[in-house]
Tab-separated table of C-alpha atoms in Angstrom:
chain	number	residue	atom	x	y	z
B	22	MET	CA	7.683	-18.194	-9.876
B	23	PRO	CA	4.098	-18.495	-8.760
B	24	ASP	CA	1.313	-17.071	-10.906
B	25	HIS	CA	-1.502	-17.787	-8.484
B	26	VAL	CA	-2.155	-18.610	-4.831
B	27	THR	CA	-4.820	-20.933	-3.587
B	28	LEU	CA	-7.505	-19.817	-1.197
B	29	ASP	CA	-10.475	-21.913	-0.224
B	30	GLY	CA	-9.758	-24.191	-3.036
B	31	ALA	CA	-9.731	-21.466	-5.737
B	32	ALA	CA	-6.928	-20.036	-7.587
B	33	ARG	CA	-6.290	-16.307	-7.171
B	34	GLY	CA	-4.067	-14.736	-9.739
B	35	VAL	CA	-0.743	-13.050	-8.777
B	36	ILE	CA	2.053	-11.339	-10.595
B	37	VAL	CA	5.418	-11.903	-8.774
B	38	ALA	CA	8.251	-9.603	-9.576
B	39	VAL	CA	11.584	-10.895	-8.274
B	40	PRO	CA	14.593	-8.568	-8.353
B	41	GLU	CA	17.425	-9.303	-10.593
B	42	GLY	CA	20.295	-11.084	-8.652
B	43	TYR	CA	17.910	-12.513	-6.150
B	44	ARG	CA	19.739	-14.710	-3.674
B	45	PRO	CA	18.078	-17.370	-1.728
B	46	ASP	CA	20.518	-16.790	1.278
B	47	ARG	CA	19.597	-13.161	1.581
B	48	PRO	CA	16.308	-12.063	3.223
B	49	HIS	CA	14.324	-9.797	0.952
B	50	SER	CA	11.586	-7.248	1.775
B	51	LEU	CA	8.158	-8.105	0.381
B	52	VAL	CA	5.891	-5.459	-1.103
B	53	VAL	CA	2.249	-6.437	-1.824
B	54	ALA	CA	0.523	-3.922	-4.161
B	55	PHE	CA	-3.235	-3.638	-4.678
B	56	HIS	CA	-5.009	-2.279	-7.762
B	57	GLY	CA	-8.088	-0.194	-7.883
B	58	ARG	CA	-11.650	-0.757	-9.038
B	59	THR	CA	-11.121	-0.385	-12.725
B	60	ASN	CA	-7.382	-1.219	-13.462
B	61	SER	CA	-5.930	-4.800	-13.269
B	62	ASN	CA	-2.920	-5.903	-11.474
B	63	ALA	CA	-0.964	-6.055	-14.823
B	64	GLU	CA	-2.008	-2.429	-15.559
B	65	VAL	CA	-0.972	-1.037	-12.137
B	66	ARG	CA	2.370	-2.975	-12.356
B	67	ARG	CA	3.159	-0.700	-15.341
B	68	TYR	CA	2.341	2.587	-13.725
B	69	PHE	CA	3.021	1.991	-10.116
B	70	GLY	CA	6.946	2.037	-10.611
B	71	LEU	CA	7.818	0.014	-7.589
B	72	GLU	CA	10.255	-2.167	-9.210
B	73	VAL	CA	13.188	0.236	-9.171
B	74	PRO	CA	16.764	-0.620	-8.354
B	75	THR	CA	17.374	-0.016	-4.569
B	76	GLU	CA	20.144	-0.987	-2.061
B	77	GLU	CA	17.591	-3.210	-0.367
B	78	PRO	CA	15.988	-5.427	-3.060
B	79	ALA	CA	12.409	-6.251	-2.696
B	80	ILE	CA	10.003	-8.899	-4.100
B	81	VAL	CA	6.846	-7.231	-5.368
B	82	VAL	CA	3.507	-9.062	-5.640
B	83	TYR	CA	0.440	-7.814	-7.427
B	84	PRO	CA	-2.591	-9.811	-6.504
B	85	ALA	CA	-5.694	-9.704	-8.605
B	86	SER	CA	-9.010	-9.098	-7.016
B	87	LEU	CA	-12.370	-10.740	-7.628
B	88	LYS	CA	-15.183	-8.855	-9.470
B	89	ASP	CA	-18.539	-7.864	-8.338
B	90	ALA	CA	-21.885	-8.349	-10.132
B	91	ARG	CA	-21.094	-5.100	-12.298
B	92	GLY	CA	-17.728	-6.555	-13.335
B	93	LEU	CA	-15.772	-4.025	-11.137
B	94	ASN	CA	-12.831	-5.054	-9.106
B	95	VAL	CA	-13.578	-5.565	-5.293
B	96	TRP	CA	-11.472	-6.814	-2.352
B	97	SER	CA	-14.424	-7.528	-0.114
B	98	ASP	CA	-17.922	-8.917	-0.226
B	99	PRO	CA	-21.116	-6.903	0.420
B	100	GLY	CA	-21.719	-6.932	4.179
B	101	ASP	CA	-18.246	-7.784	5.243
B	102	ALA	CA	-17.401	-6.439	8.802
B	103	PRO	CA	-14.487	-3.839	8.681
B	104	ASP	CA	-12.323	-6.318	10.666
B	105	ARG	CA	-13.099	-9.259	8.409
B	106	LEU	CA	-12.829	-8.079	4.781
B	107	ARG	CA	-12.637	-11.077	2.556
B	108	ASP	CA	-9.355	-10.568	0.998
B	109	PHE	CA	-7.495	-10.046	4.312
B	110	ARG	CA	-7.110	-13.782	4.046
B	111	LEU	CA	-5.832	-13.323	0.529
B	112	PHE	CA	-2.949	-11.211	1.916
B	113	ASP	CA	-2.358	-13.920	4.544
B	114	THR	CA	-2.144	-16.534	1.870
B	115	VAL	CA	0.118	-14.438	-0.386
B	116	LEU	CA	2.478	-13.883	2.578
B	117	GLU	CA	2.581	-17.560	3.424
B	118	THR	CA	3.059	-18.603	-0.199
B	119	MET	CA	5.870	-16.163	-0.755
B	120	ALA	CA	7.641	-17.080	2.446
B	121	ASP	CA	7.555	-20.781	1.351
B	122	ALA	CA	8.884	-19.919	-2.081
B	123	TYR	CA	11.375	-17.171	-1.348
B	124	CYS	CA	13.790	-15.847	1.379
B	125	LEU	CA	11.872	-13.174	3.108
B	126	ASP	CA	12.543	-10.621	5.849
B	127	MET	CA	9.365	-11.180	7.686
B	128	GLY	CA	9.918	-7.824	9.614
B	129	ARG	CA	9.912	-5.934	6.409
B	130	VAL	CA	6.502	-6.758	4.770
B	131	PHE	CA	4.882	-3.646	3.086
B	132	VAL	CA	1.587	-2.953	1.490
B	133	VAL	CA	0.800	-0.316	-1.241
B	134	GLY	CA	-2.487	0.581	-3.025
B	135	HIS	CA	-4.198	3.198	-5.221
B	136	SER	CA	-7.732	4.311	-4.989
B	137	LEU	CA	-9.897	1.161	-4.008
B	138	GLY	CA	-6.636	-0.596	-3.544
B	139	GLY	CA	-5.438	2.077	-1.344
B	140	SER	CA	-8.569	1.905	0.766
B	141	PHE	CA	-8.025	-1.837	1.094
B	142	ALA	CA	-4.226	-1.533	2.066
B	143	ASN	CA	-5.298	1.214	4.695
B	144	SER	CA	-7.686	-1.326	6.237
B	145	LEU	CA	-5.057	-4.177	6.008
B	146	ALA	CA	-2.387	-2.177	7.632
B	147	CYS	CA	-4.723	-1.888	10.706
B	148	ALA	CA	-6.093	-5.423	10.815
B	149	ARG	CA	-2.601	-6.842	10.197
B	150	GLY	CA	-0.590	-4.081	12.068
B	151	GLY	CA	1.381	-6.718	13.818
B	152	VAL	CA	2.638	-8.182	10.604
B	153	ILE	CA	2.850	-5.189	8.190
B	154	ARG	CA	5.899	-2.886	8.695
B	155	GLY	CA	4.747	-0.039	6.325
B	156	LEU	CA	1.935	1.308	4.260
B	157	ALA	CA	1.753	3.463	1.252
B	158	SER	CA	-1.537	4.715	0.022
B	159	VAL	CA	-2.525	7.042	-2.937
B	160	GLY	CA	-5.985	8.298	-3.161
B	161	GLY	CA	-7.496	5.761	-0.681
B	162	GLY	CA	-10.393	5.841	1.725
B	163	SER	CA	-10.392	5.737	5.460
B	164	ALA	CA	-12.670	2.830	6.462
B	165	ARG	CA	-10.867	0.333	8.675
B	166	PRO	CA	-11.294	-1.932	11.694
B	167	LYS	CA	-11.841	-0.450	15.086
B	168	ASN	CA	-9.054	-2.172	16.631
B	169	CYS	CA	-5.581	-2.458	14.993
B	170	GLY	CA	-2.997	-5.301	15.297
B	171	GLY	CA	-0.120	-3.007	16.043
B	172	PRO	CA	1.601	0.181	14.814
B	173	VAL	CA	2.678	0.691	11.289
B	174	ALA	CA	4.731	3.325	9.474
B	175	ALA	CA	2.742	5.012	6.812
B	176	MET	CA	3.037	7.289	3.761
B	177	VAL	CA	-0.293	8.830	2.806
B	178	LEU	CA	-0.363	10.643	-0.576
B	179	HIS	CA	-3.736	12.434	-1.501
B	180	ASN	CA	-4.500	15.372	-3.670
B	181	PRO	CA	-6.840	17.921	-1.981
B	182	ARG	CA	-8.688	18.398	-5.293
B	183	ASP	CA	-9.402	14.711	-5.684
B	184	GLU	CA	-13.027	14.436	-6.806
B	185	GLN	CA	-13.372	10.639	-6.453
B	186	VAL	CA	-12.048	10.195	-2.948
B	187	PRO	CA	-12.418	13.513	-1.062
B	188	VAL	CA	-9.472	14.563	1.040
B	189	SER	CA	-11.689	14.359	4.101
B	190	GLU	CA	-11.106	10.638	3.877
B	191	ALA	CA	-7.434	11.014	3.866
B	192	LEU	CA	-7.555	13.481	6.864
B	193	ARG	CA	-9.571	10.861	8.735
B	194	LEU	CA	-7.116	8.204	7.811
B	195	ARG	CA	-4.217	10.453	9.010
B	196	ARG	CA	-5.956	10.904	12.429
B	197	ALA	CA	-6.499	7.130	12.698
B	198	LEU	CA	-2.870	6.349	11.841
B	199	LEU	CA	-1.577	8.973	14.460
B	200	ALA	CA	-3.718	7.243	17.060
B	201	GLN	CA	-2.600	3.644	15.878
B	202	ASP	CA	1.109	4.741	16.257
B	203	GLY	CA	0.666	6.938	19.235
B	204	LEU	CA	2.170	10.054	17.523
B	205	PRO	CA	1.578	13.688	18.400
B	206	THR	CA	-0.269	15.992	16.056
B	207	GLY	CA	2.680	18.207	15.232
B	208	SER	CA	4.562	17.755	12.079
B	209	GLU	CA	7.531	19.132	10.121
B	210	PRO	CA	8.539	19.117	6.402
B	211	ASP	CA	10.243	15.967	5.151
B	212	GLU	CA	11.256	14.127	2.077
B	213	PRO	CA	10.103	13.872	-0.636
B	214	HIS	CA	9.482	17.682	-0.771
B	215	ARG	CA	8.321	17.150	-4.435
B	216	TYR	CA	5.090	15.746	-2.922
B	217	ASN	CA	4.626	18.469	-0.211
B	218	CYS	CA	5.197	15.780	2.502
B	219	ARG	CA	5.307	16.421	6.282
B	220	ARG	CA	6.358	13.993	8.911
B	221	TYR	CA	4.416	13.157	12.142
B	222	GLY	CA	6.922	11.672	14.578
B	223	ALA	CA	10.459	12.692	15.560
B	224	GLU	CA	13.387	12.136	13.226
B	225	GLY	CA	14.211	8.610	13.586
B	226	GLU	CA	10.827	7.686	14.724
B	227	ALA	CA	10.271	3.784	14.348
B	228	ASN	CA	6.756	4.317	12.920
B	229	PRO	CA	6.558	7.750	11.251
B	230	VAL	CA	3.399	8.913	9.363
B	231	LEU	CA	4.172	10.943	6.217
B	232	TRP	CA	1.324	13.122	5.006
B	233	CYS	CA	1.825	14.323	1.435
B	234	PRO	CA	-0.922	16.561	-0.053
B	235	LEU	CA	-0.329	16.112	-3.799
B	236	ALA	CA	-0.313	18.948	-6.186
B	237	ASP	CA	-0.327	16.867	-9.370
B	238	ASP	CA	-3.629	17.792	-10.907
B	239	ARG	CA	-3.007	17.004	-14.607
B	240	THR	CA	-1.881	13.946	-16.369
B	241	ARG	CA	1.019	13.956	-18.878
B	242	SER	CA	-1.698	14.411	-21.638
B	243	GLY	CA	-2.910	17.429	-19.873
B	244	ARG	CA	-6.230	15.945	-18.591
B	245	PHE	CA	-7.378	17.325	-15.205
B	246	TYR	CA	-7.331	14.146	-12.989
B	247	PRO	CA	-6.228	14.774	-9.446
B	248	HIS	CA	-7.055	11.227	-8.449
B	249	GLN	CA	-4.003	9.927	-10.603
B	250	TRP	CA	-0.895	8.058	-9.364
B	251	PRO	CA	1.649	10.779	-10.127
B	252	GLN	CA	5.027	10.177	-11.711
B	253	GLY	CA	7.787	9.252	-9.446
B	254	VAL	CA	5.527	8.158	-6.625
B	255	GLY	CA	6.650	4.434	-6.797
B	256	GLN	CA	10.225	5.403	-6.292
B	257	ALA	CA	9.494	7.720	-3.421
B	258	ILE	CA	7.438	4.935	-1.753
B	259	MET	CA	10.340	2.567	-2.034
B	260	ALA	CA	12.690	5.092	-0.676
B	261	PHE	CA	10.384	5.679	2.355
B	262	PHE	CA	10.224	1.847	3.025
B	263	ALA	CA	14.037	1.640	2.733
B	264	ARG	CA	14.626	4.134	5.377
B	265	LEU	CA	12.506	2.374	8.022
B	266	ASP	CA	14.714	0.176	10.414
């Protein structure tokens, strides 16, 4: 399986997880998962928990970012316009490469991210709204292009006590997603209740928005860290994607 894609003549690392029992005659969903500013793609693969057994098997790809002058992970260059972030094209290349190598259902392409990776996935879900079926973001920011490519189902998870990315960013993102999807502002409780989720859009809505204000303040070791990726979130994200037609 590929360990890199080529963009502008340069190799960009990827980790590709193909489900056990992959069949080349069966279209598979594709999930592209973006890491944050400090953790690598290998590290987030360990804690995202996206590679769970499901009725609908998915191929999961974890791209690696480039680093800035300080050695931190970045998905864009300084001065990039919101609608032309550098690594939008990395996503395009990953999608093209995976479609050449595997049998994909091109109507079931999803993006996931945490922290800076969540911010990038949020932007990408607007810029590539005509391509991406669903988004899941944990602790991400709200900056995104002015005009979106089309509607996208979304699951936004954010702890109101997050000290690294304030919840105001997530509320701004929620408003933008409701506008992108043409949804009303009313909501009702929905699964997964474990994460206090509420659904915008009627039951059976093609592009619902799930708003999940997390209450997981402490890590398993007891450290106060509301910016974390809580236990079980990966499985909840994959269940959300699976319920989308």
